[in-house]
Amino acid sequence: MTTTYRKILIAGGYGAVGAQIARILHDRHTDLELLLGGRSSGKTPPFVSNRVRTVIVDTAAPDPLIHVQDDVFLIINAVNDLQDSLLVSAIRRGIPLIDVTRWTEVFHQAHHTAKQEELRSPVILSSGWMGGTASLFAMMLAENLNHVEMNISALYSLRDKAGPDSVTFMDRMSIPFQITELNTQRDVYPMTDPLPVTFPGGYQTQCYRLDTPDHITLPQQSQINTSSFRIAFDHKLSTYALAGLVKTGIWNMISGERFTPLRRKLLYNPGNGGAHHLVIELKGVDHSGKQVQRRLTVSDPQGQSHLTALGAAIQADKLLRLPADQPMAAGIYYPEHWLDHHTNRDAAVQFYTEHGVQLG
């Protein structure tokens, strides 16, 4: 008897994140055929399986899906789609899309582009920190509270096995961005407003503001009035050096394409791997009017790229498990919307812990 497989296309499926997404979904769902997309044909898949094959997907092409059959169940984008070509191609074919690649500017761009199209399938813009993992856990922590003030802090490992796109956010260190505080927006600069944070294992350091889509999506939830994201590196000298370069204006002087190799060299030196840690802290009000403080730690010993892959995979896992007669409606979704539509907090906890993530 012939087995019928559902097909998932992973654009950027050879990369540090894409390959891990493929492995996670391959091992969780035996009814999947995984198509790994890249700009050229003939590449060797990152692991051997009769359910894995390669296809040409070039996000710089006018129609990146021209070489892909239309019987694809889902597309996961793990590579830059700066012109929204893949986004539009997926929408016009009615194929659900999960995108985990966008810093805030191109996140806004994607949202605008999607709204101009006639949506016939879900578009999940899951580009918050670590594929939306931070926002998802932040929403879980805010459960049953109102008037929430949220602080998310990340400890970034400079030794992670990451691809070059992982530090693209560093190119925006001289550009101000908006945050929401008590339902009011104001402009702030990256690497300012330090906050002391103690990470799992007792590592203490100052964390500094960073622009991520979490600032955009979380305050759209009615119970969240304030949302802030900060970062530190697991090498304190690197953290303070970057903060100093930004504060003195030197980082602005080395902005632009001419100095891109220099900026990348300062913070992109991938090694054999390093754990990634998140600390999520909030203040809120419960239904009785009592002030509540909560704190959650999220640690992935396998590092940033693995945690990002899990952020994409949990969104895909949800779509794969929805009843056939109750699919997700067409529309634009964020990572924290995972908690809607037949899913709950316990299922998210189980998913991450099954893959080695430690919660405290």
CSV table of C-alpha atoms in Angstrom, one decimal:
chain,number,residue,atom,x,y,z
A,1,MET,CA,0.0,0.0,0.0
A,2,THR,CA,1.3,3.4,-0.9
A,3,THR,CA,1.8,5.9,1.9
A,4,THR,CA,0.5,9.4,1.4
A,5,TYR,CA,2.8,12.0,2.9
A,6,ARG,CA,2.0,15.6,3.8
A,7,LYS,CA,4.7,17.9,2.3
A,8,ILE,CA,6.4,20.7,4.2
A,9,LEU,CA,8.8,23.0,2.5
A,10,ILE,CA,11.5,24.6,4.5
A,11,ALA,CA,13.1,27.5,2.7
A,12,GLY,CA,16.7,27.7,4.0
A,13,GLY,CA,16.5,24.1,4.9
A,14,TYR,CA,20.3,23.6,4.7
A,15,GLY,CA,21.0,26.4,7.2
A,16,ALA,CA,21.7,26.2,10.9
A,17,VAL,CA,18.1,26.8,11.9
A,18,GLY,CA,16.4,25.2,8.9
A,19,ALA,CA,18.1,21.9,9.2
A,20,GLN,CA,17.2,21.6,12.8
A,21,ILE,CA,13.5,22.5,12.0
A,22,ALA,CA,13.6,19.6,9.5
A,23,ARG,CA,15.0,17.1,12.0
A,24,ILE,CA,12.6,18.1,14.7
A,25,LEU,CA,9.5,17.7,12.5
A,26,HIS,CA,10.9,14.6,10.7
A,27,ASP,CA,11.2,12.8,14.1
A,28,ARG,CA,7.9,14.0,15.5
A,29,HIS,CA,5.7,13.2,12.4
A,30,THR,CA,6.3,10.1,10.4
A,31,ASP,CA,3.7,11.1,7.8
A,32,LEU,CA,5.7,14.0,6.6
A,33,GLU,CA,7.8,14.5,3.4
A,34,LEU,CA,10.3,17.4,4.0
A,35,LEU,CA,11.4,19.5,1.1
A,36,LEU,CA,14.5,21.5,1.8
A,37,GLY,CA,14.7,24.6,-0.3
A,38,GLY,CA,17.9,26.4,-1.4
A,39,ARG,CA,19.1,28.6,-4.2
A,40,SER,CA,20.9,25.7,-6.1
A,41,SER,CA,20.1,22.1,-6.8
A,42,GLY,CA,22.2,19.1,-6.0
A,43,LYS,CA,23.0,19.9,-2.4
A,44,THR,CA,23.4,17.1,0.1
A,45,PRO,CA,20.6,17.1,2.7
A,46,PRO,CA,21.8,17.6,6.3
A,47,PHE,CA,20.6,14.1,7.3
A,48,VAL,CA,19.7,11.0,5.4
A,49,SER,CA,16.0,9.9,5.1
A,50,ASN,CA,13.7,8.7,2.3
A,51,ARG,CA,11.3,11.4,3.5
A,52,VAL,CA,13.7,14.3,2.8
A,53,ARG,CA,14.5,15.8,-0.6
A,54,THR,CA,15.7,19.0,-2.0
A,55,VAL,CA,14.2,21.7,-4.2
A,56,ILE,CA,15.2,25.0,-5.6
A,57,VAL,CA,13.8,28.0,-3.7
A,58,ASP,CA,15.4,31.4,-4.4
A,59,THR,CA,13.8,34.1,-2.3
A,60,ALA,CA,15.4,36.7,-4.6
A,61,ALA,CA,13.5,35.4,-7.6
A,62,PRO,CA,10.1,37.0,-8.6
A,63,ASP,CA,8.4,33.6,-7.9
A,64,PRO,CA,10.5,31.6,-5.5
A,65,LEU,CA,8.0,28.7,-5.6
A,66,ILE,CA,8.2,28.2,-9.4
A,67,HIS,CA,10.0,24.9,-9.0
A,68,VAL,CA,7.7,23.6,-6.2
A,69,GLN,CA,4.5,21.7,-6.8
A,70,ASP,CA,1.3,23.2,-5.3
A,71,ASP,CA,0.5,20.2,-3.1
A,72,VAL,CA,2.6,21.6,-0.2
A,73,PHE,CA,0.8,21.5,3.1
A,74,LEU,CA,2.9,24.2,4.8
A,75,ILE,CA,5.9,26.5,4.1
A,76,ILE,CA,8.4,27.4,6.8
A,77,ASN,CA,10.7,30.3,5.9
A,78,ALA,CA,14.1,30.2,7.6
A,79,VAL,CA,16.0,32.5,5.3
A,80,ASN,CA,15.8,36.2,4.6
A,81,ASP,CA,12.9,37.2,2.3
A,82,LEU,CA,13.7,40.9,2.0
A,83,GLN,CA,11.4,41.6,-0.9
A,84,ASP,CA,8.5,39.5,0.4
A,85,SER,CA,8.7,37.4,-2.7
A,86,LEU,CA,8.3,34.1,-0.9
A,87,LEU,CA,5.6,35.6,1.3
A,88,VAL,CA,3.5,36.7,-1.7
A,89,SER,CA,4.1,33.4,-3.6
A,90,ALA,CA,2.8,31.4,-0.6
A,91,ILE,CA,-0.2,33.7,-0.1
A,92,ARG,CA,-1.3,33.6,-3.7
A,93,ARG,CA,-1.1,29.8,-3.8
A,94,GLY,CA,-3.1,29.5,-0.5
A,95,ILE,CA,-0.3,27.7,1.3
A,96,PRO,CA,0.1,28.4,5.0
A,97,LEU,CA,3.3,30.1,5.9
A,98,ILE,CA,5.5,30.4,9.0
A,99,ASP,CA,8.2,33.0,8.9
A,100,VAL,CA,10.9,33.2,11.6
A,101,THR,CA,13.5,35.4,9.9
A,102,ARG,CA,12.4,39.1,10.3
A,103,TRP,CA,13.8,41.9,12.3
A,104,THR,CA,11.3,44.6,13.2
A,105,GLU,CA,11.5,46.7,10.0
A,106,VAL,CA,10.9,43.8,7.6
A,107,PHE,CA,8.4,42.4,10.1
A,108,HIS,CA,6.3,45.6,9.6
A,109,GLN,CA,6.9,45.3,5.8
A,110,ALA,CA,5.6,41.7,5.8
A,111,HIS,CA,2.5,42.6,7.8
A,112,HIS,CA,1.8,45.4,5.4
A,113,THR,CA,2.4,43.2,2.3
A,114,ALA,CA,0.1,40.4,3.7
A,115,LYS,CA,-2.7,42.9,4.4
A,116,GLN,CA,-2.7,43.9,0.7
A,117,GLU,CA,-3.3,40.4,-0.4
A,118,GLU,CA,-6.4,38.2,-0.3
A,119,LEU,CA,-5.6,35.7,2.4
A,120,ARG,CA,-6.8,32.2,1.9
A,121,SER,CA,-4.6,30.6,4.5
A,122,PRO,CA,-2.8,31.5,7.8
A,123,VAL,CA,0.4,33.6,7.8
A,124,ILE,CA,2.2,33.2,11.0
A,125,LEU,CA,4.8,35.9,11.5
A,126,SER,CA,6.8,34.2,14.2
A,127,SER,CA,9.9,36.3,14.1
A,128,GLY,CA,10.0,37.3,17.8
A,129,TRP,CA,13.1,36.3,19.7
A,130,MET,CA,14.1,32.7,19.1
A,131,GLY,CA,11.4,32.1,16.6
A,132,GLY,CA,8.7,33.5,18.9
A,133,THR,CA,9.7,31.4,21.9
A,134,ALA,CA,10.1,34.4,24.1
A,135,SER,CA,6.7,35.9,23.2
A,136,LEU,CA,4.9,32.5,23.6
A,137,PHE,CA,6.3,31.9,27.1
A,138,ALA,CA,5.6,35.6,28.0
A,139,MET,CA,2.0,35.1,27.2
A,140,MET,CA,1.9,31.9,29.2
A,141,LEU,CA,3.4,33.7,32.2
A,142,ALA,CA,0.8,36.5,31.9
A,143,GLU,CA,-2.1,34.1,32.0
A,144,ASN,CA,-5.1,35.3,34.1
A,145,LEU,CA,-3.5,38.7,34.7
A,146,ASN,CA,-4.3,42.2,33.6
A,147,HIS,CA,-2.2,45.5,33.4
A,148,VAL,CA,0.9,43.4,32.8
A,149,GLU,CA,4.4,45.0,32.7
A,150,MET,CA,6.7,42.6,30.9
A,151,ASN,CA,10.5,42.4,30.8
A,152,ILE,CA,12.2,39.8,28.7
A,153,SER,CA,16.0,39.4,29.0
A,154,ALA,CA,18.2,37.2,26.8
A,155,LEU,CA,21.7,35.9,27.4
A,156,TYR,CA,23.3,35.5,24.0
A,157,SER,CA,26.1,33.0,23.5
A,158,LEU,CA,28.9,34.2,21.3
A,159,ARG,CA,29.9,30.5,20.9
A,160,ASP,CA,26.7,29.3,19.4
A,161,LYS,CA,26.6,27.2,16.2
A,162,ALA,CA,24.7,29.9,14.3
A,163,GLY,CA,24.5,31.1,10.7
A,164,PRO,CA,25.6,34.6,9.7
A,165,ASP,CA,21.9,35.9,9.6
A,166,SER,CA,21.8,35.3,13.3
A,167,VAL,CA,23.5,38.7,14.0
A,168,THR,CA,21.7,40.7,11.4
A,169,PHE,CA,20.0,42.6,14.3
A,170,MET,CA,23.4,44.0,15.1
A,171,ASP,CA,23.3,46.2,12.0
A,172,ARG,CA,20.5,48.3,13.6
A,173,MET,CA,22.2,49.3,16.8
A,174,SER,CA,22.2,53.0,15.9
A,175,ILE,CA,18.5,53.2,15.0
A,176,PRO,CA,15.9,54.2,17.6
A,177,PHE,CA,12.7,52.1,18.0
A,178,GLN,CA,9.4,52.3,19.7
A,179,ILE,CA,8.4,50.5,22.9
A,180,THR,CA,5.1,50.5,24.7
A,181,GLU,CA,5.0,51.5,28.3
A,182,LEU,CA,1.7,51.7,30.1
A,183,ASN,CA,-0.1,51.7,26.8
A,184,THR,CA,2.0,54.7,25.6
A,185,GLN,CA,4.6,54.5,22.9
A,186,ARG,CA,8.0,56.2,23.1
A,187,ASP,CA,11.3,56.0,21.3
A,188,VAL,CA,14.4,54.4,22.8
A,189,TYR,CA,17.8,53.5,21.5
A,190,PRO,CA,19.5,50.1,21.4
A,191,MET,CA,22.0,49.2,24.2
A,192,THR,CA,20.5,51.8,26.6
A,193,ASP,CA,18.6,51.6,29.9
A,194,PRO,CA,20.5,48.7,31.5
A,195,LEU,CA,18.7,46.3,33.8
A,196,PRO,CA,20.5,43.9,36.2
A,197,VAL,CA,19.5,40.3,35.6
A,198,THR,CA,20.5,37.0,37.1
A,199,PHE,CA,20.4,34.2,34.6
A,200,PRO,CA,20.2,30.4,35.4
A,201,GLY,CA,23.4,29.2,36.9
A,202,GLY,CA,23.9,32.5,38.8
A,203,TYR,CA,25.4,34.5,35.9
A,204,GLN,CA,24.7,38.2,36.7
A,205,THR,CA,25.0,41.0,34.2
A,206,GLN,CA,23.5,44.2,32.9
A,207,CYS,CA,21.0,43.7,30.0
A,208,TYR,CA,20.4,46.4,27.4
A,209,ARG,CA,17.5,47.3,25.2
A,210,LEU,CA,17.3,45.6,21.8
A,211,ASP,CA,14.7,46.0,19.0
A,212,THR,CA,12.7,42.8,18.3
A,213,PRO,CA,9.2,42.2,17.0
A,214,ASP,CA,8.2,41.2,20.6
A,215,HIS,CA,7.8,44.9,21.2
A,216,ILE,CA,5.2,45.1,18.5
A,217,THR,CA,3.2,41.9,19.0
A,218,LEU,CA,2.9,41.6,22.8
A,219,PRO,CA,1.3,45.0,23.6
A,220,GLN,CA,-1.4,44.1,21.1
A,221,GLN,CA,-2.7,41.6,23.7
A,222,SER,CA,-5.2,43.4,25.8
A,223,GLN,CA,-3.7,42.4,29.2
A,224,ILE,CA,-0.1,43.6,28.4
A,225,ASN,CA,0.5,47.3,29.0
A,226,THR,CA,4.3,47.4,28.8
A,227,SER,CA,6.7,45.2,26.9
A,228,SER,CA,10.5,45.5,27.0
A,229,PHE,CA,13.3,43.3,25.6
A,230,ARG,CA,16.9,43.4,26.6
A,231,ILE,CA,20.0,41.5,25.8
A,232,ALA,CA,23.5,40.7,27.2
A,233,PHE,CA,26.3,38.5,25.9
A,234,ASP,CA,27.9,35.6,27.9
A,235,HIS,CA,31.1,37.6,27.7
A,236,LYS,CA,30.7,40.7,29.8
A,237,LEU,CA,33.5,42.6,28.1
A,238,SER,CA,31.6,42.2,24.8
A,239,THR,CA,28.4,43.4,26.3
A,240,TYR,CA,30.0,46.6,27.8
A,241,ALA,CA,32.1,47.2,24.7
A,242,LEU,CA,29.1,47.1,22.4
A,243,ALA,CA,27.2,49.4,24.8
A,244,GLY,CA,30.2,51.8,24.8
A,245,LEU,CA,30.5,51.8,21.0
A,246,VAL,CA,26.8,52.6,20.7
A,247,LYS,CA,26.8,55.3,23.4
A,248,THR,CA,29.9,57.1,22.0
A,249,GLY,CA,28.5,57.1,18.4
A,250,ILE,CA,31.3,54.9,17.1
A,251,TRP,CA,28.9,52.1,16.1
A,252,ASN,CA,27.0,54.7,14.0
A,253,MET,CA,30.2,55.6,12.3
A,254,ILE,CA,30.8,52.0,11.2
A,255,SER,CA,27.3,51.5,10.0
A,256,GLY,CA,26.5,50.8,6.3
A,257,GLU,CA,27.6,48.0,4.0
A,258,ARG,CA,31.2,49.1,3.8
A,259,PHE,CA,31.7,48.1,7.5
A,260,THR,CA,29.4,45.1,7.6
A,261,PRO,CA,32.4,42.6,7.7
A,262,LEU,CA,33.9,44.5,10.7
A,263,ARG,CA,30.6,44.6,12.6
A,264,ARG,CA,30.0,40.9,12.0
A,265,LYS,CA,33.6,40.0,13.0
A,266,LEU,CA,33.0,41.8,16.4
A,267,LEU,CA,30.1,39.6,17.4
A,268,TYR,CA,29.9,36.6,14.9
A,269,ASN,CA,32.5,34.0,15.7
A,270,PRO,CA,30.5,30.8,15.9
A,271,GLY,CA,32.0,28.0,17.9
A,272,ASN,CA,31.0,24.5,19.1
A,273,GLY,CA,27.9,25.7,20.8
A,274,GLY,CA,26.7,27.5,24.0
A,275,ALA,CA,23.5,27.5,25.9
A,276,HIS,CA,20.9,30.2,25.5
A,277,HIS,CA,19.0,31.6,28.4
A,278,LEU,CA,15.8,33.7,28.8
A,279,VAL,CA,14.5,35.4,31.9
A,280,ILE,CA,10.9,36.7,31.7
A,281,GLU,CA,9.7,38.9,34.6
A,282,LEU,CA,6.4,40.6,34.9
A,283,LYS,CA,4.2,42.5,37.2
A,284,GLY,CA,0.4,42.4,36.9
A,285,VAL,CA,-3.0,42.4,38.6
A,286,ASP,CA,-5.0,39.3,39.2
A,287,HIS,CA,-8.8,39.0,39.0
A,288,SER,CA,-9.1,40.0,42.7
A,289,GLY,CA,-7.1,43.2,42.2
A,290,LYS,CA,-4.0,41.8,43.9
A,291,GLN,CA,-0.6,42.8,42.6
A,292,VAL,CA,1.3,39.8,41.3
A,293,GLN,CA,4.9,39.3,40.3
A,294,ARG,CA,6.1,36.3,38.3
A,295,ARG,CA,9.4,35.1,36.9
A,296,LEU,CA,10.2,32.3,34.4
A,297,THR,CA,13.5,31.1,33.1
A,298,VAL,CA,13.9,29.3,29.8
A,299,SER,CA,17.3,27.6,29.0
A,300,ASP,CA,18.2,25.6,25.9
A,301,PRO,CA,21.6,23.8,26.3
A,302,GLN,CA,21.7,23.3,22.6
A,303,GLY,CA,21.8,27.0,21.9
A,304,GLN,CA,20.1,29.8,20.0
A,305,SER,CA,19.7,28.1,16.7
A,306,HIS,CA,18.0,25.1,18.3
A,307,LEU,CA,15.7,27.3,20.3
A,308,THR,CA,14.8,29.3,17.2
A,309,ALA,CA,14.1,26.0,15.4
A,310,LEU,CA,11.8,24.9,18.2
A,311,GLY,CA,9.9,28.2,17.9
A,312,ALA,CA,9.2,27.4,14.3
A,313,ALA,CA,8.5,23.7,14.9
A,314,ILE,CA,5.9,24.3,17.6
A,315,GLN,CA,3.9,26.5,15.2
A,316,ALA,CA,4.1,23.8,12.5
A,317,ASP,CA,3.3,21.1,15.0
A,318,LYS,CA,0.1,22.9,15.9
A,319,LEU,CA,-1.0,23.2,12.2
A,320,LEU,CA,-0.2,19.5,11.7
A,321,ARG,CA,-2.3,18.4,14.7
A,322,LEU,CA,-5.4,20.5,14.1
A,323,PRO,CA,-8.4,18.4,13.0
A,324,ALA,CA,-8.8,18.4,9.2
A,325,ASP,CA,-12.3,19.8,9.6
A,326,GLN,CA,-11.1,22.6,11.9
A,327,PRO,CA,-8.1,24.2,10.2
A,328,MET,CA,-6.7,27.6,11.3
A,329,ALA,CA,-8.6,30.4,9.6
A,330,ALA,CA,-7.0,32.6,7.0
A,331,GLY,CA,-5.3,35.6,8.7
A,332,ILE,CA,-2.2,37.1,10.1
A,333,TYR,CA,-1.0,35.5,13.4
A,334,TYR,CA,1.9,36.0,15.9
A,335,PRO,CA,3.7,33.4,17.9
A,336,GLU,CA,1.7,34.0,21.1
A,337,HIS,CA,-1.5,33.2,19.2
A,338,TRP,CA,-0.3,29.6,19.5
A,339,LEU,CA,-2.3,29.4,22.7
A,340,ASP,CA,-5.5,29.8,20.8
A,341,HIS,CA,-7.2,27.1,18.7
A,342,HIS,CA,-7.1,23.8,20.6
A,343,THR,CA,-3.8,24.3,22.3
A,344,ASN,CA,-2.8,25.1,25.9
A,345,ARG,CA,0.0,25.9,28.2
A,346,ASP,CA,0.7,22.3,29.2
A,347,ALA,CA,1.1,21.2,25.6
A,348,ALA,CA,3.7,24.0,25.0
A,349,VAL,CA,5.6,23.1,28.1
A,350,GLN,CA,5.7,19.4,27.1
A,351,PHE,CA,6.8,20.3,23.6
A,352,TYR,CA,9.8,22.3,24.7
A,353,THR,CA,10.9,20.0,27.6
A,354,GLU,CA,10.7,17.0,25.3
A,355,HIS,CA,13.4,18.7,23.2
A,356,GLY,CA,15.7,19.4,26.2
A,357,VAL,CA,14.6,22.9,27.1
A,358,GLN,CA,14.8,23.6,30.8
A,359,LEU,CA,12.1,25.7,32.5
A,360,GLY,CA,12.3,27.2,35.9
